[in-house]
Short mmCIF file of C-alpha atoms and ligand atoms in Angstrom, two decimals:
data_model
loop_
_atom_site.label_atom_id
_atom_site.label_comp_id
_atom_site.label_asym_id
_atom_site.label_seq_id
_atom_site.Cartn_x
_atom_site.Cartn_y
_atom_site.Cartn_z
CA MET A 1034 32.59 -208.14 -106.11
CA SER A 1035 29.67 -209.08 -108.20
CA ARG A 1036 26.71 -206.64 -108.48
CA SER A 1037 23.29 -208.09 -109.27
CA ALA A 1038 20.33 -205.83 -109.72
CA HIS A 1039 17.87 -206.63 -106.98
CA PRO A 1040 14.53 -207.87 -107.71
CA ALA A 1041 12.22 -204.83 -107.43
CA GLY A 1042 13.88 -202.30 -109.64
CA PRO A 1043 13.56 -198.48 -109.72
CA ARG A 1044 10.28 -196.95 -108.83
CA HIS A 1045 8.46 -194.83 -111.45
CA ALA A 1046 7.63 -191.30 -110.24
CA ASP A 1047 3.74 -191.83 -110.49
CA VAL A 1048 4.02 -194.96 -108.12
CA LEU A 1049 6.09 -193.43 -105.52
CA PRO A 1050 4.69 -193.78 -102.04
CA GLU A 1051 3.89 -190.78 -99.87
CA GLY A 1052 6.78 -189.13 -98.08
CA HIS A 1053 8.58 -185.86 -97.70
CA TYR A 1054 11.07 -185.90 -100.52
CA SER A 1055 11.80 -184.17 -103.73
CA ALA A 1056 12.13 -185.84 -107.09
CA PRO A 1057 15.45 -187.41 -107.59
CA ALA A 1058 18.46 -185.27 -108.77
CA ALA A 1059 19.00 -185.39 -112.62
CA ASP A 1060 22.30 -187.28 -111.93
CA LEU A 1061 22.68 -189.04 -108.67
CA ASN A 1062 26.43 -188.89 -109.02
CA GLU A 1063 26.60 -185.13 -108.71
CA LEU A 1064 27.42 -183.81 -105.21
CA ASP A 1065 25.53 -180.60 -104.49
CA PRO A 1066 28.25 -178.33 -102.84
CA LYS A 1067 25.57 -176.93 -100.52
CA VAL A 1068 25.30 -180.07 -98.43
CA TRP A 1069 28.94 -181.44 -98.78
CA ALA A 1070 32.02 -180.15 -97.15
CA GLN A 1071 34.11 -177.80 -99.31
CA THR A 1072 36.86 -180.20 -100.36
CA VAL A 1073 34.41 -183.04 -101.35
CA SER A 1074 34.41 -184.14 -105.15
CA ARG A 1075 34.19 -187.27 -107.19
CA ASP A 1076 37.47 -188.28 -108.89
CA ALA A 1077 38.00 -189.59 -112.36
CA ASP A 1078 37.36 -193.17 -111.17
CA GLY A 1079 34.12 -192.01 -109.65
CA VAL A 1080 35.02 -192.34 -106.04
CA VAL A 1081 34.52 -189.54 -103.73
CA THR A 1082 37.49 -187.71 -102.17
CA VAL A 1083 37.75 -185.29 -99.40
CA GLY A 1084 40.62 -183.43 -98.20
CA GLY A 1085 42.60 -185.05 -100.93
CA ILE A 1086 41.90 -188.71 -99.79
CA ASP A 1087 39.25 -191.05 -101.36
CA VAL A 1088 36.70 -192.69 -99.11
CA LYS A 1089 37.67 -196.20 -100.07
CA THR A 1090 41.20 -195.43 -98.49
CA LEU A 1091 39.36 -193.86 -95.66
CA ALA A 1092 37.29 -196.95 -95.00
CA GLU A 1093 40.25 -199.23 -95.25
CA GLN A 1094 42.36 -197.18 -92.90
CA HIS A 1095 39.69 -196.30 -90.29
CA GLY A 1096 36.80 -198.78 -90.74
CA THR A 1097 33.12 -197.89 -90.94
CA PRO A 1098 31.08 -196.18 -89.79
CA ALA A 1099 33.16 -193.14 -89.40
CA TYR A 1100 32.49 -189.35 -89.29
CA VAL A 1101 34.90 -187.81 -91.70
CA LEU A 1102 35.69 -184.28 -90.95
CA ASP A 1103 37.12 -181.65 -93.49
CA GLU A 1104 39.48 -179.63 -91.30
CA ALA A 1105 40.10 -176.94 -93.87
CA ASP A 1106 36.35 -176.43 -94.26
CA PHE A 1107 35.96 -176.14 -90.52
CA ARG A 1108 38.73 -173.64 -90.33
CA GLU A 1109 37.22 -171.49 -93.18
CA ARG A 1110 33.77 -171.47 -91.66
CA ALA A 1111 35.02 -170.54 -88.30
CA ARG A 1112 37.13 -167.75 -89.89
CA ALA A 1113 34.18 -166.54 -92.02
CA TRP A 1114 32.13 -166.00 -88.82
CA ARG A 1115 34.85 -164.31 -87.04
CA THR A 1116 35.64 -161.92 -89.98
CA ALA A 1117 31.99 -161.32 -90.52
CA PHE A 1118 31.24 -160.09 -86.95
CA GLY A 1119 34.75 -158.27 -86.78
CA GLN A 1120 36.56 -156.89 -83.60
CA ASP A 1121 33.54 -155.29 -82.18
CA ALA A 1122 31.56 -158.62 -81.48
CA ASP A 1123 32.46 -161.94 -80.28
CA VAL A 1124 31.75 -165.35 -81.79
CA PHE A 1125 31.22 -168.27 -79.41
CA TYR A 1126 31.29 -171.65 -80.97
CA ALA A 1127 28.58 -173.82 -79.29
CA GLY A 1128 30.63 -176.86 -78.06
CA LYS A 1129 27.69 -179.11 -77.69
CA ALA A 1130 27.32 -179.29 -81.57
CA PHE A 1131 30.66 -181.20 -81.53
CA LEU A 1132 33.52 -180.71 -79.25
CA SER A 1133 36.98 -182.47 -79.21
CA ARG A 1134 40.41 -181.20 -78.22
CA ALA A 1135 41.48 -180.84 -81.77
CA VAL A 1136 38.48 -178.72 -82.56
CA VAL A 1137 39.17 -176.59 -79.43
CA ARG A 1138 42.63 -175.91 -80.80
CA TRP A 1139 41.32 -174.95 -84.20
CA LEU A 1140 38.80 -172.52 -82.62
CA ASP A 1141 41.50 -171.09 -80.41
CA GLU A 1142 43.87 -170.52 -83.57
CA GLU A 1143 41.00 -168.88 -85.66
CA GLY A 1144 40.08 -166.51 -82.70
CA LEU A 1145 36.71 -167.85 -81.75
CA ASN A 1146 35.44 -168.04 -78.30
CA LEU A 1147 33.62 -171.35 -76.89
CA ASP A 1148 30.42 -172.08 -75.26
CA VAL A 1149 30.37 -175.15 -72.90
CA CYS A 1150 27.44 -176.43 -70.88
CA SER A 1151 28.79 -179.01 -68.64
CA GLY A 1152 31.90 -180.06 -66.46
CA GLY A 1153 32.88 -182.54 -69.25
CA GLU A 1154 32.80 -179.84 -71.97
CA LEU A 1155 34.56 -177.35 -69.60
CA ALA A 1156 37.36 -180.07 -68.96
CA THR A 1157 37.71 -180.79 -72.75
CA ALA A 1158 38.07 -177.09 -73.56
CA LEU A 1159 40.72 -176.34 -70.70
CA SER A 1160 42.57 -179.53 -71.40
CA ALA A 1161 43.12 -178.41 -74.97
CA GLY A 1162 44.23 -175.02 -73.83
CA MET A 1163 41.48 -172.60 -74.61
CA PRO A 1164 41.96 -169.45 -72.48
CA ALA A 1165 39.43 -169.60 -69.78
CA ASP A 1166 38.49 -165.99 -70.26
CA ARG A 1167 37.19 -166.95 -73.68
CA ILE A 1168 35.02 -169.58 -72.29
CA ALA A 1169 31.19 -169.04 -71.59
CA PHE A 1170 29.48 -171.47 -69.17
CA HIS A 1171 25.77 -172.32 -69.93
CA GLY A 1172 23.06 -174.61 -68.66
CA ASN A 1173 19.87 -174.62 -66.71
CA ASN A 1174 21.32 -176.92 -63.90
CA LYS A 1175 24.92 -176.36 -63.32
CA SER A 1176 25.92 -178.22 -60.19
CA VAL A 1177 27.83 -176.51 -57.48
CA GLY A 1178 30.93 -178.58 -58.42
CA GLU A 1179 30.70 -177.33 -62.01
CA ILE A 1180 30.23 -173.70 -61.05
CA THR A 1181 33.20 -173.82 -58.61
CA ARG A 1182 35.33 -175.30 -61.15
CA ALA A 1183 34.40 -172.82 -63.82
CA ILE A 1184 34.83 -169.83 -61.46
CA GLU A 1185 38.23 -171.21 -60.32
CA ALA A 1186 39.25 -171.70 -63.85
CA GLY A 1187 38.40 -168.01 -64.47
CA VAL A 1188 35.86 -168.51 -67.18
CA GLY A 1189 34.87 -165.26 -69.14
CA ARG A 1190 31.20 -165.44 -68.39
CA ILE A 1191 28.57 -167.63 -66.70
CA VAL A 1192 25.18 -167.37 -68.28
CA LEU A 1193 22.81 -167.38 -65.47
CA ASP A 1194 19.46 -169.23 -66.04
CA SER A 1195 17.30 -169.07 -62.92
CA PHE A 1196 16.77 -167.14 -59.73
CA GLN A 1197 18.58 -169.90 -57.66
CA GLU A 1198 21.47 -169.71 -59.89
CA ILE A 1199 21.89 -166.03 -59.46
CA VAL A 1200 22.24 -166.46 -55.78
CA ARG A 1201 24.14 -169.74 -56.09
CA VAL A 1202 26.82 -168.24 -58.37
CA ALA A 1203 27.22 -165.08 -56.30
CA HIS A 1204 27.67 -167.04 -53.30
CA ILE A 1205 30.33 -169.28 -54.82
CA ALA A 1206 32.20 -166.47 -56.37
CA GLN A 1207 32.14 -164.49 -53.20
CA SER A 1208 33.49 -167.53 -51.19
CA LEU A 1209 36.34 -167.75 -53.70
CA GLY A 1210 37.13 -164.20 -53.32
CA LYS A 1211 36.17 -163.43 -56.88
CA ARG A 1212 33.62 -161.38 -58.89
CA GLN A 1213 32.13 -163.31 -61.71
CA ARG A 1214 31.22 -161.81 -64.97
CA VAL A 1215 27.58 -163.03 -65.86
CA GLN A 1216 24.84 -162.62 -68.43
CA ILE A 1217 21.43 -163.31 -67.64
CA ARG A 1218 19.55 -165.58 -69.91
CA ILE A 1219 15.97 -164.50 -70.51
CA THR A 1220 13.34 -165.78 -72.74
CA VAL A 1221 11.69 -163.19 -74.90
CA GLY A 1222 8.70 -165.12 -76.10
CA VAL A 1223 10.04 -165.86 -79.64
CA GLU A 1224 10.41 -169.50 -80.94
CA ALA A 1225 12.11 -169.79 -84.19
CA HIS A 1226 12.41 -172.79 -86.45
CA THR A 1227 13.65 -172.94 -90.14
CA HIS A 1228 11.24 -170.89 -92.03
CA GLU A 1229 8.85 -169.33 -89.42
CA PHE A 1230 8.79 -168.11 -85.92
CA ILE A 1231 6.19 -167.75 -83.22
CA ALA A 1232 6.02 -164.68 -81.02
CA THR A 1233 4.17 -165.20 -77.85
CA ALA A 1234 3.71 -163.31 -74.69
CA HIS A 1235 5.39 -166.00 -72.48
CA GLU A 1236 7.53 -168.93 -72.74
CA ASP A 1237 6.65 -172.51 -71.76
CA GLN A 1238 10.28 -174.03 -71.57
CA LYS A 1239 13.02 -174.91 -69.15
CA PHE A 1240 15.56 -172.42 -70.20
CA GLY A 1241 15.90 -168.83 -69.31
CA ILE A 1242 13.96 -166.30 -67.20
CA PRO A 1243 10.75 -165.04 -68.94
CA LEU A 1244 10.57 -161.45 -69.81
CA ALA A 1245 6.90 -161.62 -69.35
CA GLY A 1246 5.50 -160.64 -65.99
CA GLY A 1247 8.59 -158.62 -65.21
CA GLN A 1248 10.67 -161.68 -64.07
CA ALA A 1249 13.72 -160.91 -66.20
CA ALA A 1250 13.86 -157.23 -64.86
CA GLU A 1251 13.66 -158.78 -61.49
CA ALA A 1252 16.39 -160.97 -62.08
CA VAL A 1253 18.66 -158.12 -63.31
CA ARG A 1254 17.62 -156.17 -60.12
CA ARG A 1255 18.58 -159.09 -57.76
CA ALA A 1256 21.85 -159.70 -59.77
CA LEU A 1257 23.02 -156.05 -59.55
CA GLN A 1258 22.72 -156.12 -55.86
CA LEU A 1259 25.17 -159.04 -55.40
CA ASP A 1260 28.76 -158.32 -54.83
CA GLY A 1261 30.02 -161.71 -56.34
CA LEU A 1262 28.38 -160.84 -59.65
CA GLU A 1263 29.51 -158.41 -62.44
CA VAL A 1264 26.43 -158.26 -64.71
CA ILE A 1265 27.69 -157.73 -68.25
CA GLY A 1266 24.61 -158.35 -70.35
CA ILE A 1267 21.41 -160.16 -71.42
CA HIS A 1268 21.26 -163.40 -73.28
CA SER A 1269 18.77 -164.65 -75.56
CA HIS A 1270 18.69 -167.80 -77.81
CA ILE A 1271 15.55 -168.40 -79.86
CA GLY A 1272 15.70 -171.65 -81.65
CA SER A 1273 17.50 -173.98 -83.99
CA GLN A 1274 18.04 -174.44 -87.74
CA ILE A 1275 16.69 -170.91 -88.45
CA PHE A 1276 16.68 -169.33 -91.90
CA ASP A 1277 14.52 -166.34 -91.48
CA MET A 1278 16.12 -163.40 -89.54
CA SER A 1279 12.66 -161.95 -88.50
CA GLY A 1280 12.58 -163.96 -85.26
CA PHE A 1281 15.91 -162.25 -84.32
CA GLU A 1282 14.41 -158.93 -85.10
CA VAL A 1283 11.49 -159.45 -82.51
CA ALA A 1284 13.96 -160.92 -79.93
CA ALA A 1285 16.51 -158.05 -80.28
CA HIS A 1286 13.74 -155.41 -80.00
CA ARG A 1287 12.54 -157.18 -76.69
CA VAL A 1288 16.05 -157.56 -75.36
CA VAL A 1289 16.91 -153.79 -76.05
CA GLY A 1290 13.68 -153.04 -74.42
CA LEU A 1291 14.92 -154.61 -71.17
CA LEU A 1292 18.33 -153.02 -71.50
CA LYS A 1293 16.36 -149.67 -71.62
CA ALA A 1294 14.24 -150.49 -68.60
CA VAL A 1295 17.52 -151.32 -66.76
CA ARG A 1296 19.01 -148.12 -67.71
CA ASP A 1297 15.95 -146.29 -66.51
CA GLU A 1298 15.71 -147.94 -63.30
CA HIS A 1299 19.38 -148.40 -62.29
CA GLY A 1300 21.10 -145.97 -64.51
CA VAL A 1301 23.17 -148.82 -65.82
CA GLU A 1302 23.77 -149.59 -69.41
CA LEU A 1303 24.56 -153.14 -69.68
CA PRO A 1304 27.59 -153.43 -72.08
CA GLU A 1305 26.79 -156.74 -73.91
CA ILE A 1306 23.90 -158.67 -75.66
CA ASP A 1307 24.16 -162.22 -76.81
CA LEU A 1308 21.71 -163.36 -79.45
CA GLY A 1309 22.54 -167.03 -79.21
CA GLY A 1310 22.87 -169.50 -82.18
CA GLY A 1311 20.53 -171.59 -84.18
CA LEU A 1312 21.57 -170.45 -87.64
CA GLY A 1313 20.55 -172.94 -90.23
CA ILE A 1314 22.42 -175.22 -92.63
CA ALA A 1315 21.68 -177.20 -95.84
CA TYR A 1316 20.87 -180.89 -94.99
CA THR A 1317 19.27 -181.30 -98.43
CA SER A 1318 19.24 -179.25 -101.64
CA ASP A 1319 16.00 -177.72 -100.75
CA ASP A 1320 17.64 -175.67 -97.93
CA ASP A 1321 19.12 -172.35 -98.48
CA PRO A 1322 21.19 -170.99 -95.57
CA ARG A 1323 22.49 -167.47 -95.32
CA GLU A 1324 26.18 -166.61 -95.44
CA PRO A 1325 27.83 -165.45 -92.13
CA HIS A 1326 28.38 -161.96 -93.52
CA GLU A 1327 24.76 -161.52 -94.36
CA ILE A 1328 23.93 -162.79 -90.82
CA ALA A 1329 26.33 -160.36 -89.20
CA LYS A 1330 25.13 -157.50 -91.17
CA ALA A 1331 21.49 -158.24 -90.50
CA LEU A 1332 22.01 -158.78 -86.77
CA THR A 1333 24.23 -155.78 -86.18
CA GLU A 1334 21.81 -153.46 -88.11
CA ILE A 1335 18.77 -154.75 -85.99
CA VAL A 1336 20.65 -154.08 -82.76
CA THR A 1337 21.93 -150.80 -83.68
CA ARG A 1338 18.71 -149.51 -84.91
CA GLU A 1339 16.89 -150.82 -81.78
CA CYS A 1340 19.44 -149.10 -79.58
CA GLU A 1341 19.39 -145.78 -81.44
CA SER A 1342 15.46 -145.72 -81.03
CA ALA A 1343 15.90 -146.49 -77.32
CA LYS A 1344 18.70 -143.85 -77.01
CA LEU A 1345 21.26 -146.43 -75.83
CA ARG A 1346 24.96 -147.02 -76.53
CA THR A 1347 25.04 -150.08 -78.93
CA PRO A 1348 26.27 -153.07 -76.73
CA ARG A 1349 28.85 -155.43 -77.85
CA ILE A 1350 27.16 -158.19 -79.64
CA SER A 1351 28.01 -161.99 -79.39
CA VAL A 1352 26.54 -164.81 -81.17
CA GLU A 1353 26.86 -168.58 -80.57
CA PRO A 1354 26.80 -170.74 -83.82
CA GLY A 1355 27.37 -174.43 -83.37
CA ARG A 1356 25.67 -176.30 -86.33
CA ALA A 1357 26.53 -173.50 -88.85
CA ILE A 1358 30.28 -173.95 -88.17
CA VAL A 1359 30.59 -177.73 -87.79
CA GLY A 1360 27.54 -179.13 -89.43
CA PRO A 1361 28.54 -179.06 -93.02
CA THR A 1362 32.17 -179.98 -92.36
CA ALA A 1363 31.58 -183.65 -91.91
CA PHE A 1364 29.74 -186.66 -93.39
CA THR A 1365 29.34 -190.11 -92.05
CA LEU A 1366 30.67 -192.73 -94.06
CA TYR A 1367 28.82 -196.23 -93.89
CA GLU A 1368 29.17 -199.72 -95.54
CA VAL A 1369 25.89 -201.00 -96.92
CA GLY A 1370 25.19 -204.35 -95.39
CA THR A 1371 21.66 -205.52 -96.60
CA ILE A 1372 19.31 -204.22 -99.19
CA LYS A 1373 15.46 -205.11 -98.88
CA PRO A 1374 13.17 -203.88 -101.60
CA LEU A 1375 9.50 -203.72 -100.51
CA ASP A 1376 7.20 -203.86 -103.41
CA GLY A 1377 5.29 -200.54 -104.15
CA LEU A 1378 6.82 -198.95 -101.13
CA ARG A 1379 10.74 -198.25 -101.04
CA THR A 1380 13.85 -200.17 -100.65
CA TYR A 1381 15.44 -200.54 -97.12
CA VAL A 1382 19.05 -200.03 -97.30
CA SER A 1383 20.80 -201.07 -93.91
CA VAL A 1384 24.16 -199.70 -92.96
CA ASP A 1385 26.66 -200.58 -90.18
CA GLY A 1386 25.60 -197.59 -87.80
CA GLY A 1387 22.39 -195.96 -87.42
CA MET A 1388 20.47 -194.15 -84.50
CA SER A 1389 23.54 -194.57 -82.23
CA ASP A 1390 25.61 -192.29 -84.50
CA ASN A 1391 22.70 -190.08 -85.74
CA ILE A 1392 19.79 -189.88 -83.48
CA ARG A 1393 18.52 -186.59 -85.19
CA THR A 1394 16.14 -188.46 -87.62
CA ALA A 1395 14.53 -190.49 -84.81
CA LEU A 1396 14.47 -187.50 -82.44
CA TYR A 1397 13.39 -184.69 -84.67
CA ASP A 1398 12.32 -186.24 -87.85
CA ALA A 1399 15.27 -184.45 -89.36
CA GLU A 1400 15.94 -184.78 -93.12
CA TYR A 1401 19.25 -185.71 -94.60
CA SER A 1402 20.72 -186.42 -98.03
CA VAL A 1403 22.85 -189.54 -98.90
CA ALA A 1404 25.06 -190.59 -101.83
CA LEU A 1405 26.82 -193.71 -103.19
CA VAL A 1406 30.46 -192.53 -102.76
CA SER A 1407 32.50 -195.66 -103.59
CA ARG A 1408 31.73 -195.62 -107.24
CA ARG A 1409 29.83 -193.98 -109.96
CA SER A 1410 26.56 -195.42 -111.00
CA ASP A 1411 24.31 -194.61 -113.86
CA ALA A 1412 21.54 -197.05 -112.94
CA GLU A 1413 17.88 -195.71 -112.47
CA PRO A 1414 17.25 -194.01 -109.12
CA MET A 1415 15.35 -195.99 -106.42
CA LEU A 1416 13.56 -194.49 -103.64
CA ALA A 1417 15.58 -195.62 -100.45
CA ARG A 1418 15.19 -195.42 -96.79
CA VAL A 1419 18.60 -195.74 -95.17
CA VAL A 1420 18.31 -197.57 -91.74
CA GLY A 1421 20.76 -198.64 -89.03
CA LYS A 1422 21.48 -202.09 -87.34
CA HIS A 1423 19.70 -201.24 -84.11
CA CYS A 1424 16.72 -203.36 -82.56
CA GLU A 1425 14.20 -200.54 -82.95
CA SER A 1426 12.07 -199.96 -86.10
CA GLY A 1427 12.58 -196.12 -85.57
CA ASP A 1428 16.18 -196.60 -86.26
CA ILE A 1429 16.17 -194.53 -89.48
CA VAL A 1430 19.18 -192.39 -90.70
CA VAL A 1431 17.68 -191.01 -94.00
CA LYS A 1432 13.95 -191.28 -94.25
CA ASP A 1433 13.40 -190.74 -97.96
CA ALA A 1434 16.26 -190.36 -100.46
CA PHE A 1435 17.22 -191.73 -103.97
CA LEU A 1436 20.16 -193.97 -104.41
CA PRO A 1437 21.18 -195.78 -107.64
CA GLY A 1438 19.13 -198.90 -108.28
CA ASP A 1439 22.25 -201.03 -108.60
CA LEU A 1440 23.32 -200.49 -104.98
CA ALA A 1441 24.78 -203.48 -103.43
CA PRO A 1442 26.18 -204.80 -100.38
CA GLY A 1443 29.77 -203.51 -99.72
CA ASP A 1444 29.17 -200.20 -101.36
CA LEU A 1445 30.06 -197.23 -99.40
CA ILE A 1446 27.40 -194.66 -98.86
CA ALA A 1447 27.88 -191.26 -97.15
CA VAL A 1448 25.35 -188.82 -95.37
CA PRO A 1449 26.52 -185.39 -95.41
CA ALA A 1450 26.04 -182.58 -92.93
CA THR A 1451 26.52 -184.90 -89.92
CA GLY A 1452 29.25 -182.56 -88.25
CA ALA A 1453 26.75 -181.27 -85.57
CA TYR A 1454 24.68 -183.10 -83.05
CA CYS A 1455 25.67 -186.51 -84.29
CA ARG A 1456 28.92 -187.67 -82.66
CA SER A 1457 27.97 -185.33 -79.66
CA MET A 1458 24.68 -187.20 -79.25
CA ALA A 1459 25.97 -190.56 -80.07
CA SER A 1460 25.06 -193.40 -77.82
CA ASN A 1461 25.98 -197.12 -77.12
CA TYR A 1462 22.60 -198.46 -77.82
CA ASN A 1463 22.61 -202.19 -78.29
CA HIS A 1464 26.35 -201.87 -77.11
CA VAL A 1465 27.24 -200.66 -80.60
CA LEU A 1466 30.55 -198.86 -80.44
CA ARG A 1467 30.68 -195.07 -81.33
CA PRO A 1468 32.53 -194.27 -84.51
CA PRO A 1469 35.72 -192.42 -84.75
CA VAL A 1470 36.02 -188.82 -85.96
CA VAL A 1471 38.63 -188.79 -88.67
CA ALA A 1472 39.91 -185.35 -89.77
CA VAL A 1473 41.13 -184.94 -93.32
CA LYS A 1474 43.37 -182.24 -94.87
CA ASP A 1475 45.82 -181.97 -97.64
CA GLY A 1476 46.03 -185.61 -98.44
CA GLU A 1477 46.35 -186.72 -94.81
CA SER A 1478 43.71 -188.21 -92.30
CA ARG A 1479 44.02 -188.11 -88.63
CA VAL A 1480 41.91 -189.69 -85.96
CA ILE A 1481 40.83 -186.97 -83.56
CA VAL A 1482 38.37 -189.03 -81.56
CA ARG A 1483 39.15 -192.76 -81.85
CA ARG A 1484 36.74 -195.48 -82.43
CA GLU A 1485 35.23 -197.01 -79.16
CA THR A 1486 36.30 -200.55 -78.47
CA GLU A 1487 34.72 -203.49 -76.71
CA ASP A 1488 37.32 -202.85 -73.86
CA ASP A 1489 36.07 -199.41 -73.54
CA LEU A 1490 32.52 -200.87 -72.93
CA LEU A 1491 33.75 -203.52 -70.52
CA ARG A 1492 35.87 -201.23 -68.50
CA LEU A 1493 32.73 -199.40 -67.53
CA ASP A 1494 30.86 -202.58 -66.75
CA VAL A 1495 32.55 -203.44 -63.33
CA GLY A 1496 30.44 -206.55 -62.82
C1 PLP B 1760 22.32 -175.04 -78.75
C2 PLP B 1760 22.67 -173.56 -78.42
C3 PLP B 1760 23.47 -172.96 -79.29
C4 PLP B 1760 23.90 -173.41 -80.60
O1 PLP B 1760 22.89 -173.75 -81.45
P1 PLP B 1760 23.08 -174.15 -82.98
O2 PLP B 1760 21.88 -174.52 -83.56
O3 PLP B 1760 24.06 -175.29 -83.07
O4 PLP B 1760 23.67 -172.85 -83.68
C5 PLP B 1760 23.86 -171.60 -79.00
N1 PLP B 1760 23.48 -171.03 -77.95
C6 PLP B 1760 22.77 -171.72 -76.93
C7 PLP B 1760 22.51 -171.05 -75.62
C8 PLP B 1760 22.48 -172.99 -77.30
O5 PLP B 1760 21.61 -173.67 -76.28
#
């Protein structure tokens, strides 16, 4: 393939347009281990490999776009969380980040538990053999059918999210002759994102029962009276992509305050507390996430200290990382289709996927990195915007990033840290077919979720 430098060359730093990006890395060929899966590296020929396989081979075998998932990395991260929290705590992987039967088996083998929040996720978990008593069922509007199936299957806990649900779950459990273990999800007035958190008196959101105004205490009061329920604890989830632990500190303080109020009123010490998920990962080199062992230490200390000062037995802690386990383990492999330099602005690089395989940039203004992976290049960096093939100008995958100035159609580029909330939020917009998830390990690749086909699309369209 011939490569011609395109007309508008690299942009000098002092003429760069406004945007949220850092200066280009000194060497664009370098792959920052913070944002790439553990086994990713560039081989002697300059081609990127993962799990012992190079991306050109992966593209030939599986096509593009494709999510490429490093199985060893996934298992290691899952194990690191498990080990960090030890036997006196539980780690529930949040299935909504990315769920497939292979992933369920890995989690089972690594000793993790699993959060699901729909009948579909529950079905996936059960069909892959996850023991039901290690499954937690979440959601703010679980249907009667879903609740019934969960209780019949014997899920370890249902997380109750409203007053109606307390009664609904109790009633269904009783009619099935069961007593369901439940946690009550409360909102503690803490909203945490990345580097800051906001602590307010009340919560304006759909999840949980507010601590404010005594609502959470009332929820516990009602649940304790119902024969169909065994109240095992309180649940709190405060945000996403969190780096700063101080939001958890305020949350734990307020949750323990409720445990104390429950003990004082009912003489019952609830045995468990769940602090949710939301731990951040590195999407770009600017992000500095904490290690699981640091997070475990911090959370355990916070809860222990709060319980000591409230003279309560320290409850069993559980956490629910989703993104922090699967996010860094995968990248999306794309082929470059067209390149459009806009003078004085930036260069639009179109790939063969887009917002249908990664909605996060359009939805949350998320930041991502990108690299040329099918070869080395020592060309000058150019400011690029990686866009998809959809009929929507907001169809952006990577808003601002530097790619080599000699990028050409046919090159493969990869966007790292797409393991979480990309395949699970993928759509068929424009009837684009959802990409496969390819797991790689020890020099072998295996499709764990296959690419959608036009037959799949047409099967749903019954005419
Ligand atoms: C989304 C969610 C999680 C996981 O969040 P991550 O940011 O992926 O760690 C955990 N618990 C609950 C209740 C959630 O809603």
